[in-house]
Amino acid sequence: DTGVSQNPRHKITKRGQNVTFRCDPISEHNRLYWYRQTLGQGPEFLTYFQNEAQLEKSRLLSDRFSAERPKGSFSTLEIQRTEQGDSAMYLCASSLRVQGTEAFFGQGTRLTVV
Amino acid sequence: AQSVTQLDSHVSVSEGTPVLLRCNYSSSYSPSLFWYVQHPNKGLQLLLKYTSAATLVKGINGFEAEFKKSETSFHLTKPSAHMSDAAEYFCVVSAPGDMRFGAGTRLTVKP
């Protein structure tokens, strides 16, 4: 296992288009997180899955954003009708369902909306 | 609800001098606390974690942090900075399903 994998690494899209990102967590990890990071800021929480259940969603996650984790394995994050303000690094992390265990992060997907 | 405040957005030290990166947290739980480091164009890497065992936690690359419940602090220290320590550092507070980052502290190390 090579850790958390995110694809694509970079995405450039025109405003108004839809984009989808994929995250493959570490195989035995049942928790999966999505974060957004803009330049000079810390990662901001977007949403959290425990297995296939989406248990928490941030107010940052407008109705243009949707995330899924079918079968509790990989996850996708879709942004519909992208806006320039969506330009950011989107980070995925996974962890075990044990209090105090650390999360492992992927390299992220950098989205640029032009 | 949880939150993290990193008290300095930028810290600059000379190589070989001590490093102090300050973090205060707020949590309704007995939280777990972490420090992560992010080098340019690299992913987030765990430096160390506190999970209610010893209050002084040792991490990688000579870093350590002390959990002080009375002060709600979890400051990161290193006795002697190295050029390779230059990076962005994030303090993180975690409860089940809720992991919150501070805004980050950029560490610059001068030769």
mmCIF file of N, CA, C and O in Angstrom, chain B residues 37-79:
data_model
loop_
_atom_site.group_PDB
_atom_site.id
_atom_site.type_symbol
_atom_site.label_atom_id
_atom_site.label_comp_id
_atom_site.label_asym_id
_atom_site.label_seq_id
_atom_site.Cartn_x
_atom_site.Cartn_y
_atom_site.Cartn_z
ATOM 1 N N VAL B 37 3.615 18.977 9.328
ATOM 2 C CA VAL B 37 4.503 19.875 8.588
ATOM 3 C C VAL B 37 4.204 19.730 7.096
ATOM 4 O O VAL B 37 3.875 18.636 6.619
ATOM 5 N N GLN B 38 4.298 20.858 6.396
ATOM 6 C CA GLN B 38 4.063 20.841 4.953
ATOM 7 C C GLN B 38 5.212 21.582 4.273
ATOM 8 O O GLN B 38 5.329 22.799 4.400
ATOM 9 N N HIS B 39 6.033 20.843 3.573
ATOM 10 C CA HIS B 39 7.098 21.457 2.780
ATOM 11 C C HIS B 39 6.525 21.860 1.422
ATOM 12 O O HIS B 39 5.523 21.286 0.969
ATOM 13 N N PRO B 40 7.135 22.849 0.776
ATOM 14 C CA PRO B 40 6.618 23.318 -0.514
ATOM 15 C C PRO B 40 6.398 22.178 -1.497
ATOM 16 O O PRO B 40 7.270 21.323 -1.676
ATOM 17 N N ASN B 41 5.211 22.163 -2.068
ATOM 18 C CA ASN B 41 4.842 21.157 -3.071
ATOM 19 C C ASN B 41 4.918 19.725 -2.549
ATOM 20 O O ASN B 41 5.065 18.780 -3.328
ATOM 21 N N LYS B 42 4.800 19.573 -1.240
ATOM 22 C CA LYS B 42 4.780 18.236 -0.646
ATOM 23 C C LYS B 42 3.487 18.073 0.155
ATOM 24 O O LYS B 42 2.823 19.041 0.529
ATOM 25 N N GLY B 43 3.162 16.822 0.446
ATOM 26 C CA GLY B 43 1.969 16.545 1.246
ATOM 27 C C GLY B 43 2.204 16.811 2.720
ATOM 28 O O GLY B 43 3.324 17.052 3.164
ATOM 29 N N LEU B 44 1.148 16.790 3.491
ATOM 30 C CA LEU B 44 1.209 16.982 4.930
ATOM 31 C C LEU B 44 1.804 15.746 5.593
ATOM 32 O O LEU B 44 1.382 14.617 5.333
ATOM 33 N N GLN B 45 2.769 15.984 6.486
ATOM 34 C CA GLN B 45 3.454 14.897 7.171
ATOM 35 C C GLN B 45 3.291 15.073 8.666
ATOM 36 O O GLN B 45 3.476 16.180 9.190
ATOM 37 N N LEU B 46 2.978 13.989 9.364
ATOM 38 C CA LEU B 46 2.833 14.041 10.802
ATOM 39 C C LEU B 46 4.187 14.222 11.477
ATOM 40 O O LEU B 46 5.135 13.491 11.194
ATOM 41 N N LEU B 47 4.255 15.217 12.379
ATOM 42 C CA LEU B 47 5.463 15.422 13.186
ATOM 43 C C LEU B 47 5.360 14.678 14.513
ATOM 44 O O LEU B 47 6.300 14.023 14.948
ATOM 45 N N LEU B 48 4.211 14.874 15.187
ATOM 46 C CA LEU B 48 4.014 14.226 16.479
ATOM 47 C C LEU B 48 2.538 14.306 16.852
ATOM 48 O O LEU B 48 1.775 15.057 16.241
ATOM 49 N N LYS B 49 2.168 13.522 17.895
ATOM 50 C CA LYS B 49 0.786 13.532 18.348
ATOM 51 C C LYS B 49 0.697 13.356 19.858
ATOM 52 O O LYS B 49 1.549 12.707 20.474
ATOM 53 N N TYR B 50 -0.335 13.943 20.422
ATOM 54 C CA TYR B 50 -0.663 13.778 21.836
ATOM 55 C C TYR B 50 -2.016 13.096 21.931
ATOM 56 O O TYR B 50 -2.990 13.531 21.323
ATOM 57 N N THR B 51 -2.055 12.008 22.733
ATOM 58 C CA THR B 51 -3.320 11.272 22.860
ATOM 59 C C THR B 51 -3.577 10.878 24.305
ATOM 60 O O THR B 51 -3.990 9.766 24.590
ATOM 61 N N SER B 52 -3.365 11.788 25.236
ATOM 62 C CA SER B 52 -3.668 11.651 26.667
ATOM 63 C C SER B 52 -2.732 10.705 27.403
ATOM 64 O O SER B 52 -3.077 10.225 28.469
ATOM 65 N N ALA B 53 -1.599 10.449 26.853
ATOM 66 C CA ALA B 53 -0.580 9.695 27.594
ATOM 67 C C ALA B 53 0.396 10.721 28.181
ATOM 68 O O ALA B 53 -0.021 11.628 28.867
ATOM 69 N N ALA B 54 1.654 10.635 27.905
ATOM 70 C CA ALA B 54 2.630 11.586 28.429
ATOM 71 C C ALA B 54 2.352 12.978 27.878
ATOM 72 O O ALA B 54 2.012 13.148 26.711
ATOM 73 N N THR B 55 2.510 13.982 28.714
ATOM 74 C CA THR B 55 2.222 15.347 28.278
ATOM 75 C C THR B 55 3.342 15.923 27.427
ATOM 76 O O THR B 55 3.110 16.860 26.666
ATOM 77 N N LEU B 56 4.541 15.391 27.556
ATOM 78 C CA LEU B 56 5.642 15.815 26.693
ATOM 79 C C LEU B 56 5.805 14.765 25.602
ATOM 80 O O LEU B 56 6.081 13.604 25.878
ATOM 81 N N VAL B 57 5.613 15.210 24.383
ATOM 82 C CA VAL B 57 5.593 14.281 23.255
ATOM 83 C C VAL B 57 6.795 14.540 22.354
ATOM 84 O O VAL B 57 7.061 15.685 21.996
ATOM 85 N N LYS B 58 7.475 13.491 22.012
ATOM 86 C CA LYS B 58 8.614 13.619 21.086
ATOM 87 C C LYS B 58 8.196 13.172 19.703
ATOM 88 O O LYS B 58 7.447 12.188 19.538
ATOM 89 N N GLY B 59 8.681 13.916 18.705
ATOM 90 C CA GLY B 59 8.342 13.583 17.338
ATOM 91 C C GLY B 59 9.571 13.350 16.490
ATOM 92 O O GLY B 59 10.661 13.118 17.006
ATOM 93 N N ILE B 60 9.352 13.454 15.198
ATOM 94 C CA ILE B 60 10.462 13.223 14.277
ATOM 95 C C ILE B 60 11.325 14.468 14.153
ATOM 96 O O ILE B 60 10.897 15.576 14.490
ATOM 97 N N ASN B 61 12.544 14.263 13.670
ATOM 98 C CA ASN B 61 13.462 15.373 13.365
ATOM 99 C C ASN B 61 13.759 16.265 14.570
ATOM 100 O O ASN B 61 14.055 17.452 14.392
ATOM 101 N N GLY B 62 13.710 15.715 15.770
ATOM 102 C CA GLY B 62 14.093 16.465 16.957
ATOM 103 C C GLY B 62 13.032 17.394 17.529
ATOM 104 O O GLY B 62 13.292 18.134 18.481
ATOM 105 N N PHE B 63 11.846 17.384 16.964
ATOM 106 C CA PHE B 63 10.759 18.220 17.475
ATOM 107 C C PHE B 63 10.089 17.573 18.680
ATOM 108 O O PHE B 63 10.036 16.349 18.787
ATOM 109 N N GLU B 64 9.586 18.400 19.572
ATOM 110 C CA GLU B 64 8.760 17.914 20.656
ATOM 111 C C GLU B 64 7.707 18.962 21.000
ATOM 112 O O GLU B 64 7.820 20.130 20.609
ATOM 113 N N ALA B 65 6.672 18.524 21.715
ATOM 114 C CA ALA B 65 5.591 19.434 22.091
ATOM 115 C C ALA B 65 5.109 19.050 23.481
ATOM 116 O O ALA B 65 5.139 17.881 23.860
ATOM 117 N N GLU B 66 4.655 20.059 24.211
ATOM 118 C CA GLU B 66 4.153 19.823 25.561
ATOM 119 C C GLU B 66 2.688 20.199 25.643
ATOM 120 O O GLU B 66 2.304 21.329 25.304
ATOM 121 N N PHE B 67 1.870 19.255 26.103
ATOM 122 C CA PHE B 67 0.445 19.501 26.301
ATOM 123 C C PHE B 67 0.249 20.106 27.687
ATOM 124 O O PHE B 67 0.645 19.514 28.693
ATOM 125 N N LYS B 68 -0.363 21.284 27.738
ATOM 126 C CA LYS B 68 -0.674 21.939 29.012
ATOM 127 C C LYS B 68 -2.164 22.198 29.051
ATOM 128 O O LYS B 68 -2.662 23.175 28.473
ATOM 129 N N LYS B 69 -2.868 21.347 29.794
ATOM 130 C CA LYS B 69 -4.332 21.447 29.828
ATOM 131 C C LYS B 69 -4.782 22.766 30.452
ATOM 132 O O LYS B 69 -5.736 23.389 29.989
ATOM 133 N N SER B 70 -4.090 23.194 31.513
ATOM 134 C CA SER B 70 -4.505 24.414 32.219
ATOM 135 C C SER B 70 -4.384 25.644 31.320
ATOM 136 O O SER B 70 -5.107 26.623 31.492
ATOM 137 N N GLU B 71 -3.465 25.577 30.360
ATOM 138 C CA GLU B 71 -3.261 26.710 29.458
ATOM 139 C C GLU B 71 -3.883 26.440 28.083
ATOM 140 O O GLU B 71 -3.781 27.293 27.196
ATOM 141 N N THR B 72 -4.479 25.290 27.907
ATOM 142 C CA THR B 72 -5.014 24.834 26.605
ATOM 143 C C THR B 72 -4.009 25.114 25.498
ATOM 144 O O THR B 72 -4.332 25.699 24.451
ATOM 145 N N SER B 73 -2.773 24.689 25.744
ATOM 146 C CA SER B 73 -1.720 24.939 24.763
ATOM 147 C C SER B 73 -1.021 23.652 24.367
ATOM 148 O O SER B 73 -1.025 22.657 25.111
ATOM 149 N N PHE B 74 -0.420 23.690 23.203
ATOM 150 C CA PHE B 74 0.332 22.539 22.677
ATOM 151 C C PHE B 74 1.439 23.114 21.783
ATOM 152 O O PHE B 74 1.434 22.963 20.573
ATOM 153 N N HIS B 75 2.390 23.765 22.398
ATOM 154 C CA HIS B 75 3.449 24.448 21.664
ATOM 155 C C HIS B 75 4.506 23.466 21.154
ATOM 156 O O HIS B 75 4.868 22.507 21.842
ATOM 157 N N LEU B 76 5.017 23.752 19.982
ATOM 158 C CA LEU B 76 6.023 22.904 19.328
ATOM 159 C C LEU B 76 7.401 23.533 19.501
ATOM 160 O O LEU B 76 7.546 24.739 19.287
ATOM 161 N N THR B 77 8.382 22.729 19.874
ATOM 162 C CA THR B 77 9.727 23.249 20.071
ATOM 163 C C THR B 77 10.767 22.339 19.432
ATOM 164 O O THR B 77 10.508 21.155 19.168
ATOM 165 N N LYS B 78 11.930 22.942 19.195
ATOM 166 C CA LYS B 78 13.103 22.193 18.745
ATOM 167 C C LYS B 78 14.326 22.943 19.257
ATOM 168 O O LYS B 78 14.382 24.165 19.124
ATOM 169 N N PRO B 79 15.271 22.253 19.846
ATOM 170 C CA PRO B 79 16.405 22.954 20.466
ATOM 171 C C PRO B 79 17.285 23.708 19.468
ATOM 172 O O PRO B 79 17.817 24.761 19.785
#
